[in-house]
Tab-separated table of C-alpha atoms and ligand atoms in Angstrom:
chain	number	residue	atom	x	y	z
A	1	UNK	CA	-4.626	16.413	34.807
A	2	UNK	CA	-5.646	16.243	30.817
A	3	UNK	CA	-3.828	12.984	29.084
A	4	UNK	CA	-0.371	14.446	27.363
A	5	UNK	CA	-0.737	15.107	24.155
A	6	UNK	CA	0.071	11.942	21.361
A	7	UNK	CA	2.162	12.873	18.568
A	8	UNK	CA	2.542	11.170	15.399
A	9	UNK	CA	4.272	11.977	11.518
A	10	UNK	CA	4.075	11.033	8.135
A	11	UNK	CA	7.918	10.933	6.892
A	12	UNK	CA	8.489	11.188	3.008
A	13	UNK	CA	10.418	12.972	0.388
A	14	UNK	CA	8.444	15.136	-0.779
A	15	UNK	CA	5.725	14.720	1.549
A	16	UNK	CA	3.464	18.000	0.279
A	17	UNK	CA	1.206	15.435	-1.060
A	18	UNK	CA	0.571	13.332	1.482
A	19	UNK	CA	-3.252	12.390	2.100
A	20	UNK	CA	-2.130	10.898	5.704
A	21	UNK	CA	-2.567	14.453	7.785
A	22	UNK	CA	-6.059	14.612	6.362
A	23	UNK	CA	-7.102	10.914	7.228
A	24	UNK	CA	-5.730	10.514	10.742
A	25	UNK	CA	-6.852	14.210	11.275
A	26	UNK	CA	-10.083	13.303	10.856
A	27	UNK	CA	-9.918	10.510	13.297
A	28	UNK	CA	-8.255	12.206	15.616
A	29	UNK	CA	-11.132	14.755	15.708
A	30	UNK	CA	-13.869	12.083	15.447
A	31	UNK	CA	-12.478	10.600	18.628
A	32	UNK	CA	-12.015	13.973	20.355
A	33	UNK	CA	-8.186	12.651	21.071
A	34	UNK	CA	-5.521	15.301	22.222
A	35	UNK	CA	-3.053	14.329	19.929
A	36	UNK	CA	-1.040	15.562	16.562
A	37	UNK	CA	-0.068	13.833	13.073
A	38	UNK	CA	1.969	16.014	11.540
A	39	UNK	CA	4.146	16.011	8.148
A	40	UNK	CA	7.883	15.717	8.082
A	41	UNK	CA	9.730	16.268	4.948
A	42	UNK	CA	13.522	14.523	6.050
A	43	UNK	CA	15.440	14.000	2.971
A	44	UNK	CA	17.781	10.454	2.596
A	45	UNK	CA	20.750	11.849	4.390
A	46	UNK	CA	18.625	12.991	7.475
A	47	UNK	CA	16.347	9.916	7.546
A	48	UNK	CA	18.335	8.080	10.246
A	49	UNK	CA	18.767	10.320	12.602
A	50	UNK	CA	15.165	11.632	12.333
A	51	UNK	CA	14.197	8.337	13.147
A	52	UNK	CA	16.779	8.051	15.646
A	53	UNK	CA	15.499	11.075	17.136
A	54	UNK	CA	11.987	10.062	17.664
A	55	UNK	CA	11.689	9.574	21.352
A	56	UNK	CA	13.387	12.524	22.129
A	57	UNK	CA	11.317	14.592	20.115
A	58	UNK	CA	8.126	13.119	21.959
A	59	UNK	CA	6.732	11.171	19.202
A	60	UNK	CA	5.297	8.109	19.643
A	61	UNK	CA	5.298	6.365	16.114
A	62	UNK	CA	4.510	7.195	12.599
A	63	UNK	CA	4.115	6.376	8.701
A	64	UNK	CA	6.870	5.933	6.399
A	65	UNK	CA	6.265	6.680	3.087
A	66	UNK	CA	8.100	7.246	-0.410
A	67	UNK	CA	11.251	7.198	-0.826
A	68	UNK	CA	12.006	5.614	3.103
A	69	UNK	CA	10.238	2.902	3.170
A	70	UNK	CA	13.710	0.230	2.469
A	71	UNK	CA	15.820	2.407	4.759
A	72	UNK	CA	13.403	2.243	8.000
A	73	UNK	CA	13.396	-1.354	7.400
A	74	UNK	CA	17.270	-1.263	8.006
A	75	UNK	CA	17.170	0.717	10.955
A	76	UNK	CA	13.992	-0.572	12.918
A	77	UNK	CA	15.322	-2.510	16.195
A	78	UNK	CA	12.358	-5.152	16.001
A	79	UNK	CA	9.893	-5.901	12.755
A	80	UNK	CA	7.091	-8.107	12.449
A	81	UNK	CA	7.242	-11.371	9.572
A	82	UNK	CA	5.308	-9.000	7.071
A	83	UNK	CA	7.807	-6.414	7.270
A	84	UNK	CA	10.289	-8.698	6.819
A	85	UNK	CA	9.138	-10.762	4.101
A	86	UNK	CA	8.012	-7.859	2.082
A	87	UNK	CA	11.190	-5.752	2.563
A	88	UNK	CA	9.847	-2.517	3.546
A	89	UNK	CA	8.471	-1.056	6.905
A	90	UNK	CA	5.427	1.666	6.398
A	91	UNK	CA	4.708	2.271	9.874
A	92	UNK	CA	6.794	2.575	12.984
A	93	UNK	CA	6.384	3.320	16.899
A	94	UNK	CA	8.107	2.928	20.128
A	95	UNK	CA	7.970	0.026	22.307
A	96	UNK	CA	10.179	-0.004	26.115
A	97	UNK	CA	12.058	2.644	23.828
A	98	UNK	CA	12.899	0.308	20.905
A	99	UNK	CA	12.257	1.081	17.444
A	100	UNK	CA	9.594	-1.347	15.949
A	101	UNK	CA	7.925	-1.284	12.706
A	102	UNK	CA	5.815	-3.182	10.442
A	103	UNK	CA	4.125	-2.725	7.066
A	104	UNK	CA	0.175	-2.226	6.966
A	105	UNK	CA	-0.091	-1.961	2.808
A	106	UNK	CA	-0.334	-5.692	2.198
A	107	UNK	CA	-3.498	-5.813	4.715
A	108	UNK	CA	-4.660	-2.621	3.280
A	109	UNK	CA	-5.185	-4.081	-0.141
A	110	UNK	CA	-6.599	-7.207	1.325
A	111	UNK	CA	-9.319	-5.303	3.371
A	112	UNK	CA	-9.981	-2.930	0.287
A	113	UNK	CA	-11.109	-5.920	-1.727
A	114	UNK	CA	-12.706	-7.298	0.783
A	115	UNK	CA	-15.004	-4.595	0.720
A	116	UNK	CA	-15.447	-3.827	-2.517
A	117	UNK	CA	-15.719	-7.681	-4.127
A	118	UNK	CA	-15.938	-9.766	-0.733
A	119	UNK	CA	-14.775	-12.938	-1.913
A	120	UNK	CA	-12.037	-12.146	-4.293
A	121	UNK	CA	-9.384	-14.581	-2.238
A	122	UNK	CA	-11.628	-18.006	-3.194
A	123	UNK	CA	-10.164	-16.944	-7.029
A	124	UNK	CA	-7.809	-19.324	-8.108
A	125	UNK	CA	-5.308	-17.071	-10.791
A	126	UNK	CA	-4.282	-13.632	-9.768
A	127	UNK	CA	-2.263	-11.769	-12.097
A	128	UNK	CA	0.442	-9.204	-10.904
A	129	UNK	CA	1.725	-6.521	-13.337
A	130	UNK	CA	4.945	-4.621	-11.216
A	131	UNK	CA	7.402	-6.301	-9.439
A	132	UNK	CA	8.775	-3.606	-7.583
A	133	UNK	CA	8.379	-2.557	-3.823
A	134	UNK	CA	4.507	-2.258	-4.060
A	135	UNK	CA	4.295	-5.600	-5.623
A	136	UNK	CA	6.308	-7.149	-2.863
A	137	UNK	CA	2.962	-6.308	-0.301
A	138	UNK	CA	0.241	-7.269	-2.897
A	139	UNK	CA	2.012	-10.781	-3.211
A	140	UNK	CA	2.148	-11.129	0.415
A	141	UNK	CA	-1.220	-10.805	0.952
A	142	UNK	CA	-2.467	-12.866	-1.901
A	143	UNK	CA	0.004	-15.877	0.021
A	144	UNK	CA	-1.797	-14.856	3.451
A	145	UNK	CA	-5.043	-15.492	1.882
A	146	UNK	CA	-4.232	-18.550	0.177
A	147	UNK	CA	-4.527	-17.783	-3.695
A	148	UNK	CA	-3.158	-20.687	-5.096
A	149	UNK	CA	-1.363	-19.541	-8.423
A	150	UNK	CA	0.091	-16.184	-9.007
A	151	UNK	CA	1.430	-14.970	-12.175
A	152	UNK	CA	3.712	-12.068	-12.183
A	153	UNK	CA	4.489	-9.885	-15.280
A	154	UNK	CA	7.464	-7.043	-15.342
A	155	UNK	CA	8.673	-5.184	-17.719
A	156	UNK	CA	12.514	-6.430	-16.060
A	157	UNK	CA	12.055	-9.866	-16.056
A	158	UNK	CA	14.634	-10.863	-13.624
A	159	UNK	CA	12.975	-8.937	-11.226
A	160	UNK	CA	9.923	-10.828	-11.493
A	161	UNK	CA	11.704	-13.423	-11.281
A	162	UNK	CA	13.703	-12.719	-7.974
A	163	UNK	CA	10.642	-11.676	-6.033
A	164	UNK	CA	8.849	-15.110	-6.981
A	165	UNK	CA	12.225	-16.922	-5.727
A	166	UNK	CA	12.369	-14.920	-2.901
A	167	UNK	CA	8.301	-15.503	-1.701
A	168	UNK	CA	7.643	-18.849	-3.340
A	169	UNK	CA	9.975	-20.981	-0.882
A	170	UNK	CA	8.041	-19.882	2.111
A	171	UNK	CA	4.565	-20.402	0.473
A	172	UNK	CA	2.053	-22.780	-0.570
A	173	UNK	CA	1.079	-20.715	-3.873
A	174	UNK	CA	2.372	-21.658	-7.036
A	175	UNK	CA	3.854	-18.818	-9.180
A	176	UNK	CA	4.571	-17.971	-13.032
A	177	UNK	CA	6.630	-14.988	-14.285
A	178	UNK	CA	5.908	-13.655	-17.507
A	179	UNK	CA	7.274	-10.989	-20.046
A	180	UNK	CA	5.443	-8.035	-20.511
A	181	UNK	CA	5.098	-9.117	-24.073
A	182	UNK	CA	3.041	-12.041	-22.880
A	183	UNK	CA	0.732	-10.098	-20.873
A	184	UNK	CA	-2.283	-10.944	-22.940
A	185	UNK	CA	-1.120	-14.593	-22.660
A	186	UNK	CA	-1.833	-14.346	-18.444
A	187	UNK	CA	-4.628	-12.395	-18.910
A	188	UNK	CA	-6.891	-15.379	-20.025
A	189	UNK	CA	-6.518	-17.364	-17.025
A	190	UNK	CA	-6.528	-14.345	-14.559
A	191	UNK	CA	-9.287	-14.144	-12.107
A	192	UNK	CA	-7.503	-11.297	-10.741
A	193	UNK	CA	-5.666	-8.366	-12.225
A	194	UNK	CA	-3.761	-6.251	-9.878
A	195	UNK	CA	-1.852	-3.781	-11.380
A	196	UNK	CA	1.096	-2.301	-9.348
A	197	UNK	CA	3.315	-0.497	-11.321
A	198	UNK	CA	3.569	3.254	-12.208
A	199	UNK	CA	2.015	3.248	-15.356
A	200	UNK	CA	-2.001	4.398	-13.757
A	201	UNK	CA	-0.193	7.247	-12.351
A	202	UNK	CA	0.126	8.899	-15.772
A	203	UNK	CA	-3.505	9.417	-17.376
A	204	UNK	CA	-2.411	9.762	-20.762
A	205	UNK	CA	-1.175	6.169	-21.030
A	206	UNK	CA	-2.694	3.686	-23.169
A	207	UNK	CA	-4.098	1.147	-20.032
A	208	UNK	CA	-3.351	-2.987	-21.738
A	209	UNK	CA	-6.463	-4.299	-24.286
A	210	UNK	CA	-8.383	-6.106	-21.609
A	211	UNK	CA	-10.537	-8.528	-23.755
A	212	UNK	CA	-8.714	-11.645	-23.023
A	213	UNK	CA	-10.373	-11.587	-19.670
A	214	UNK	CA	-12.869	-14.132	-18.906
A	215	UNK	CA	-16.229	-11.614	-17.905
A	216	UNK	CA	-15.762	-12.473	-14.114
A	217	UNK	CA	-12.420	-11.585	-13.494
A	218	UNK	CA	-11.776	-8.628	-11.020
A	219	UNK	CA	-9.418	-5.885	-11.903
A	220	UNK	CA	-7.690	-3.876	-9.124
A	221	UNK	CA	-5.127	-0.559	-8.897
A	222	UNK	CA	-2.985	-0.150	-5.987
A	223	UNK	CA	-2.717	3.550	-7.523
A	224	UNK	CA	-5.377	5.473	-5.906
A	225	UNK	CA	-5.029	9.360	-8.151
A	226	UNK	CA	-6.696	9.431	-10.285
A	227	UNK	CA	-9.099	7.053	-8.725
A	228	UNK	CA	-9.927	5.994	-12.225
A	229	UNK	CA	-6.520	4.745	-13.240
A	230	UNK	CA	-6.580	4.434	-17.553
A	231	UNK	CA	-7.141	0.695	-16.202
A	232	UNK	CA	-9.853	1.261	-14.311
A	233	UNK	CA	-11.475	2.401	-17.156
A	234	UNK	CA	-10.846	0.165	-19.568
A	235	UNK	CA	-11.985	-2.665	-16.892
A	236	UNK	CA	-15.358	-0.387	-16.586
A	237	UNK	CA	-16.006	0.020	-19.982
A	238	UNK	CA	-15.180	-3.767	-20.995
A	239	UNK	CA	-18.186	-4.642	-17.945
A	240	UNK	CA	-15.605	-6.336	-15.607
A	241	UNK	CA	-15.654	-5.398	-11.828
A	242	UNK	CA	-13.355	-2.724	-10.355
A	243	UNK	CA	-11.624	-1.788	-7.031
A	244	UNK	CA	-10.069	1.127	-7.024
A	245	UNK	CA	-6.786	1.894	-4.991
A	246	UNK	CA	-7.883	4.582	-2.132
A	247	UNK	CA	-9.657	1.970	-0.135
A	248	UNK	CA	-6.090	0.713	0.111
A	249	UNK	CA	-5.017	3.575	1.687
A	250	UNK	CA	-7.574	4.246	3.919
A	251	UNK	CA	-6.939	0.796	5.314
A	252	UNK	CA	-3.040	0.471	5.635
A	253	UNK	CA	-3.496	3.537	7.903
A	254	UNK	CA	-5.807	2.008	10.613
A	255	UNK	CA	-3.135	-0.381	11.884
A	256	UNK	CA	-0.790	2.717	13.033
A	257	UNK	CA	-3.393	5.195	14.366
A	258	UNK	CA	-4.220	2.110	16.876
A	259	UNK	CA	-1.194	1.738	18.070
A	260	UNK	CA	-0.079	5.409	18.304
A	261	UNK	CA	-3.376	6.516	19.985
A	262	UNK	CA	-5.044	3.597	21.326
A	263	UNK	CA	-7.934	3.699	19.453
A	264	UNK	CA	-9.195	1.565	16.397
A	265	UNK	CA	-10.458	3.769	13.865
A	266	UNK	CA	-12.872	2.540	11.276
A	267	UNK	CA	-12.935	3.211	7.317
A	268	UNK	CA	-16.197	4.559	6.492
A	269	UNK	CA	-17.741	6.132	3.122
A	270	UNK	CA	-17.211	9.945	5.173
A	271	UNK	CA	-13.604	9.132	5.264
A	272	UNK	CA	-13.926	8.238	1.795
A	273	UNK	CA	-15.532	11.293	0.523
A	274	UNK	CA	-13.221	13.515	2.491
A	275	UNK	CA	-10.135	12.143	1.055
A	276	UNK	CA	-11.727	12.453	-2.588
A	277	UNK	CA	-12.578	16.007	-1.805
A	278	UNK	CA	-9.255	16.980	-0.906
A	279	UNK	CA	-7.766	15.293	-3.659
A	280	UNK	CA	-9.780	17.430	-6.287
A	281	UNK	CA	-8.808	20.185	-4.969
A	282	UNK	CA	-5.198	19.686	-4.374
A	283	UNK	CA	-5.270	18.491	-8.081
B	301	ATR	P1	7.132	0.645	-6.258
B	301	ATR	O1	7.869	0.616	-4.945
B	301	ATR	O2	6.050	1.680	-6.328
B	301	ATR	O3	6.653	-0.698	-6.677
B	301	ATR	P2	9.367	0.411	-8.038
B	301	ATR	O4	10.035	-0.521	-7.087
B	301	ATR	O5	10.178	1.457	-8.719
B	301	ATR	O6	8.184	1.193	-7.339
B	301	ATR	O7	8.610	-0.476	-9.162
B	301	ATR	C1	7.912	0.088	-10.217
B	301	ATR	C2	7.272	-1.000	-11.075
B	301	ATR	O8	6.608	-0.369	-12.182
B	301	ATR	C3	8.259	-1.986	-11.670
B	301	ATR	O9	7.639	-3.248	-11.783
B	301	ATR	C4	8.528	-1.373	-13.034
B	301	ATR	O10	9.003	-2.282	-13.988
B	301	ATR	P3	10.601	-2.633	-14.069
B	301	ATR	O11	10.875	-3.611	-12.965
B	301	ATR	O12	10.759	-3.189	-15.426
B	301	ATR	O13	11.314	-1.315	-13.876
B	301	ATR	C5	7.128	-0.901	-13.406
B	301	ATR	N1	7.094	0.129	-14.434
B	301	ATR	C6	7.435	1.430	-14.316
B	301	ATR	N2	7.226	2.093	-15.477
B	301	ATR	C7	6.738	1.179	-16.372
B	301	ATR	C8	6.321	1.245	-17.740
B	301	ATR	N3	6.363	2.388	-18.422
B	301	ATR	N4	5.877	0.107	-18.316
B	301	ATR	C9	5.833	-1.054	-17.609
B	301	ATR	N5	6.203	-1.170	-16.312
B	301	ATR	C10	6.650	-0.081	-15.687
C-alpha cells in the first residue's frame, strides 16, 4: 500500500500572499512526496481551535505566520529555547499527539548570510534598526553566533530597551540602545546593519544616509519584497555589500518541511528564481 498522504499549512491573516505554498510545493514535487501544504486563512478568534484541531484534521504540522505567531507560542504544549527566548513560534507539528513548536527565522537569517557574505559572524558591531517581533529572532541569532556588541535603534525607545534587558542577561554579547535620532551615531562603528523594521516594505521611503559606514560593513533586510528594499539600494549604490531578505525565507522554511515530511530539502538558486518569478507576477 502507497505511504498516506502528509499534510501540512501555512496559517496567517491574510494569508493570499503567502510565498510558503510555492516553496514547499516545489519540494514536495522535487522529492516526488505524496503529500499537501496548503493555505489556511483562520482569523484571531479561530486561531486556537484551528490549532487545536490539527490532529483531527490529519495534519501533521505547519507554519505560522503574521499575525499568529505570539498566540501559537501560548498555546504550543512543548517549545524549543529559541522559541522561547524569542517569543514567537513560526513552525509547529505533532509529536505522541502534543503540540510542539519552534521558530526557524532566527536560523534563517543566519544561514542567508552565511551564504551570501560567509563570515559575517567574526564582525564585532552589528547594528539593529526594529525592535519588534522580527528583531527579537535577528538578535537571537547574532547571540548564537557570538557577535560580541549589538546596538539596537527604535523609533520607541523603551522597547529597545526591554528586548536588550530581556536577551542580555542570558548572553555573553554586550548591547547599546540608541534613539532613532542617533542612528548615524551607531552607524560608524557598525560592521553590520540589519534592518528589521517596516520601513523597506514601503518603496517610496527615504532609506537612512548611509555614509557613516566604514566601506566594509555589510548591510542586510529581513524584508524580502521588494528584494531591493530603498536600503538595499542605498547600500548598493554607496559600494557596501548587500544581503537581501528572501534567502531568509527560503531558509526558515527547511527546518519544518523536515520534520513534516521527513526529508531535508535544500535552498538552491532554482528555488530562488522560482520564488522571484512568482513574486513579479503576483506584484
Ligand atoms: P515585526 O514583528 O515585524 O517586528 P512589530 O513588532 O510591529 O513588527 O515591529 C515593527 C518595528 O518597525 C518596530 O521596531 C517599529 O518601531 P516602534 O517600536 O517605534 O513602533 C518599527 N517601525 C515601524 N514603522 C516605522 C517607521 N516609520 N520609522 C521607524 N521605525 C518604524
Amino acid at each position: 500500500m502507497a505511504d498516506p498522504s502528509r499534510r501540512a499549512f501555512v496559517c496567517g491573516h491574510p494569508i493570499d500572499h503567502s510565498m510558503s505554498p510555492a516553496i514547499h510545493g516545489y519540494w514536495i514535487s522535487q522529492h516526488g512526496l505524496n503529500a499537501t501544504y496548503e493555505k489556511k486563512d483562520i482569523r484571531p478568534e479561530d486561531f486556537r481551535g484551528f490549532l487545536e484541531g490539527l490532529s483531527d484534521a490529519g495534519f501533521s504540522g505547519g507554519n505560522i505566520t503574521i499575525p499568529h505567531k505570539e498566540a501559537a507560542f501560548r498555546i504550543v504544549g512543548s517549545m524549543d529555547d529559541a522559541a522561547r527566548k524569542i517569543g514567537a513560534v513560526n513552525t509547529v507539528w505533532l509529536e505522541n499527539n502534543v503540540l510542539c513548536g519552534t521558530n526557524t527565522d532566527w536560523s534563517g537569517f543566519a544561514a542567508n548570510l552565511d551564504d551570501y557574505a560567509p563570515g559575517w559572524d567574526s564582525c564585532d558591531v552589528a547594528v539593529v534598526m526594529g525592535a519588534g517581533g522580527a528583531a527579537r529572532g535577528v538578535i537571537f541569532a547574532l547571540i548564537d553566533r557570538g557577535v560580541s556588541k549589538i546596538r539596537i535603534v527604535n523609533r520607541t525607545r523603551s522597547r529597545a530597551e526591554r528586548l536588550a534587558s530581556d536577551f542580555s542577561s542570558s548572553s555573553a554579547s554586550k548591547f547599546l540602545v540608541d534613539d532613532w535620532a542617533e542612528l548615524q551615531n551607531a552607524l560608524q562603528a557598525a560592521d553590520l546593519l540589519i534592518n528589521t523594521t517596516s520601513l523597506g516594505l514601503e518603496e517610496k521611503e527615504n532609506a537612512p544616509d548611509l555614509s557613516g559606514l566604514p566601506s566594509s560593513a555589510i548591510v542586510t533586510d529581513i524584508v524580502y519584497s521588494p528584494l531591493q528594499t530603498p536600503l538595499l539600494e542605498a547600500a548598493n549604490k554607496a559600494g557596501l555589500k548587500t544581503v537581501d531578505g528572501l534567502g531568509m525565507l527560503l531558509h526558515q522554511a527547511v527546518p519544518g518541511f523536515e520534520k513534516w515530511f521527513g526529508v531535508r530539502p535544500r535552498v538552491t538558486a532554482q528555488l530562488r528564481n522560482m520564488v522571484i518569478e512568482k513574486m513579479d507576477t503576483a506584484s
